[in-house]
Short mmCIF file of C-alpha atoms in Angstrom, two decimals:
data_model
loop_
_atom_site.label_atom_id
_atom_site.label_comp_id
_atom_site.label_asym_id
_atom_site.label_seq_id
_atom_site.Cartn_x
_atom_site.Cartn_y
_atom_site.Cartn_z
CA UNK H 481 -10.69 16.76 17.46
CA UNK H 482 -13.47 14.25 17.61
CA UNK H 483 -12.39 11.30 15.49
CA UNK H 484 -12.30 7.55 15.98
CA UNK H 485 -8.98 7.24 14.14
CA UNK H 486 -7.10 9.90 16.17
CA UNK H 487 -6.13 8.63 19.60
CA UNK H 488 -3.93 11.53 20.74
CA UNK H 489 -2.34 14.70 19.42
CA UNK H 490 0.67 16.71 20.51
CA UNK H 491 2.61 19.76 19.40
CA UNK H 492 6.16 19.38 18.11
CA UNK H 493 8.91 21.70 16.88
CA UNK H 494 11.22 20.65 14.06
CA UNK H 495 14.93 20.30 14.90
CA UNK H 496 17.44 22.18 12.74
CA UNK H 497 18.67 19.87 9.97
CA UNK H 498 22.02 19.37 11.72
CA UNK H 499 20.35 18.03 14.88
CA UNK H 500 18.20 15.39 13.20
CA UNK H 501 18.99 11.76 14.00
CA UNK H 502 19.63 10.85 10.37
CA UNK H 503 22.22 13.66 10.06
CA UNK H 504 24.04 14.32 13.34
CA UNK H 505 25.46 10.83 14.09
CA UNK H 506 26.89 10.68 10.60
CA UNK H 507 28.83 13.91 11.15
CA UNK H 508 30.91 11.77 13.50
CA UNK H 509 30.79 8.42 11.69
CA UNK H 510 31.96 9.54 8.23
CA UNK H 511 35.05 11.41 9.52
CA UNK H 512 35.78 8.48 11.86
CA UNK H 513 35.65 6.08 8.90
CA UNK H 514 37.94 8.41 6.92
CA UNK H 515 40.37 8.56 9.85
CA UNK H 516 40.49 4.76 10.03
CA UNK H 517 40.93 4.58 6.25
CA UNK H 518 43.82 7.04 6.26
CA UNK H 519 45.63 6.19 9.51
CA UNK H 520 44.84 2.57 10.41
CA UNK H 521 43.94 0.91 7.11
CA UNK H 522 46.02 -2.23 7.69
CA UNK H 523 44.81 -2.68 11.28
CA UNK H 524 41.05 -2.43 10.67
CA UNK H 525 40.22 -2.63 6.96
CA UNK H 526 43.15 -4.39 5.32
CA UNK H 527 41.66 -4.88 1.86
CA UNK H 528 39.58 -3.16 -0.80
CA UNK H 529 36.68 -5.51 -0.10
CA UNK H 530 36.40 -4.51 3.56
CA UNK H 531 36.81 -0.87 2.59
CA UNK H 532 33.92 -1.15 0.15
CA UNK H 533 31.75 -3.10 2.60
CA UNK H 534 32.29 -0.76 5.54
CA UNK H 535 31.71 2.42 3.55
CA UNK H 536 28.75 0.86 1.73
CA UNK H 537 27.29 -0.25 5.06
CA UNK H 538 27.71 3.23 6.51
CA UNK H 539 26.01 4.81 3.50
CA UNK H 540 23.23 2.20 3.62
CA UNK H 541 22.68 2.88 7.33
CA UNK H 542 22.51 6.61 6.63
CA UNK H 543 19.99 6.09 3.82
CA UNK H 544 17.85 3.70 5.86
CA UNK H 545 17.62 6.07 8.81
CA UNK H 546 16.54 8.86 6.47
CA UNK H 547 14.05 6.65 4.63
CA UNK H 548 12.60 5.37 7.91
CA UNK H 549 11.75 8.96 8.76
CA UNK H 550 9.98 9.30 5.41
CA UNK H 551 8.06 6.02 5.71
CA UNK H 552 6.87 6.33 9.32
CA UNK H 553 5.33 9.31 11.09
CA UNK H 554 6.43 7.90 14.43
CA UNK H 555 10.04 7.56 13.24
CA UNK H 556 9.95 11.06 11.71
CA UNK H 557 8.75 12.60 14.97
CA UNK H 558 11.35 10.67 16.98
CA UNK H 559 14.24 11.60 14.64
CA UNK H 560 13.43 15.16 13.58
CA UNK H 561 11.11 16.80 16.10
CA UNK H 562 11.01 17.82 19.75
CA UNK H 563 7.86 17.94 21.83
CA UNK H 564 6.68 21.42 22.78
CA UNK H 565 5.02 22.11 26.12
CA UNK H 566 1.69 23.80 25.49
CA UNK H 567 0.67 26.33 28.12
CA UNK H 568 -2.99 27.21 28.30
#
């Protein structure tokens, strides 16, 4: 492609939805938070305020990682795609 605005191009394959960076880490983090909430509440959370803040922070982190992939093409490619080797 001959264009002044395009510097480089590459071919990518989309990851399955489970393997995307805004999904897969949270498959571990949400159950881990629930485990702490159920088994070690007094040791780590201790109050309703900390419970709300930690769960709210986890949800906010999940939303921000997803939204970053919607706002930025670079972030979307990094989080949801794998580079494909092109053989000519």
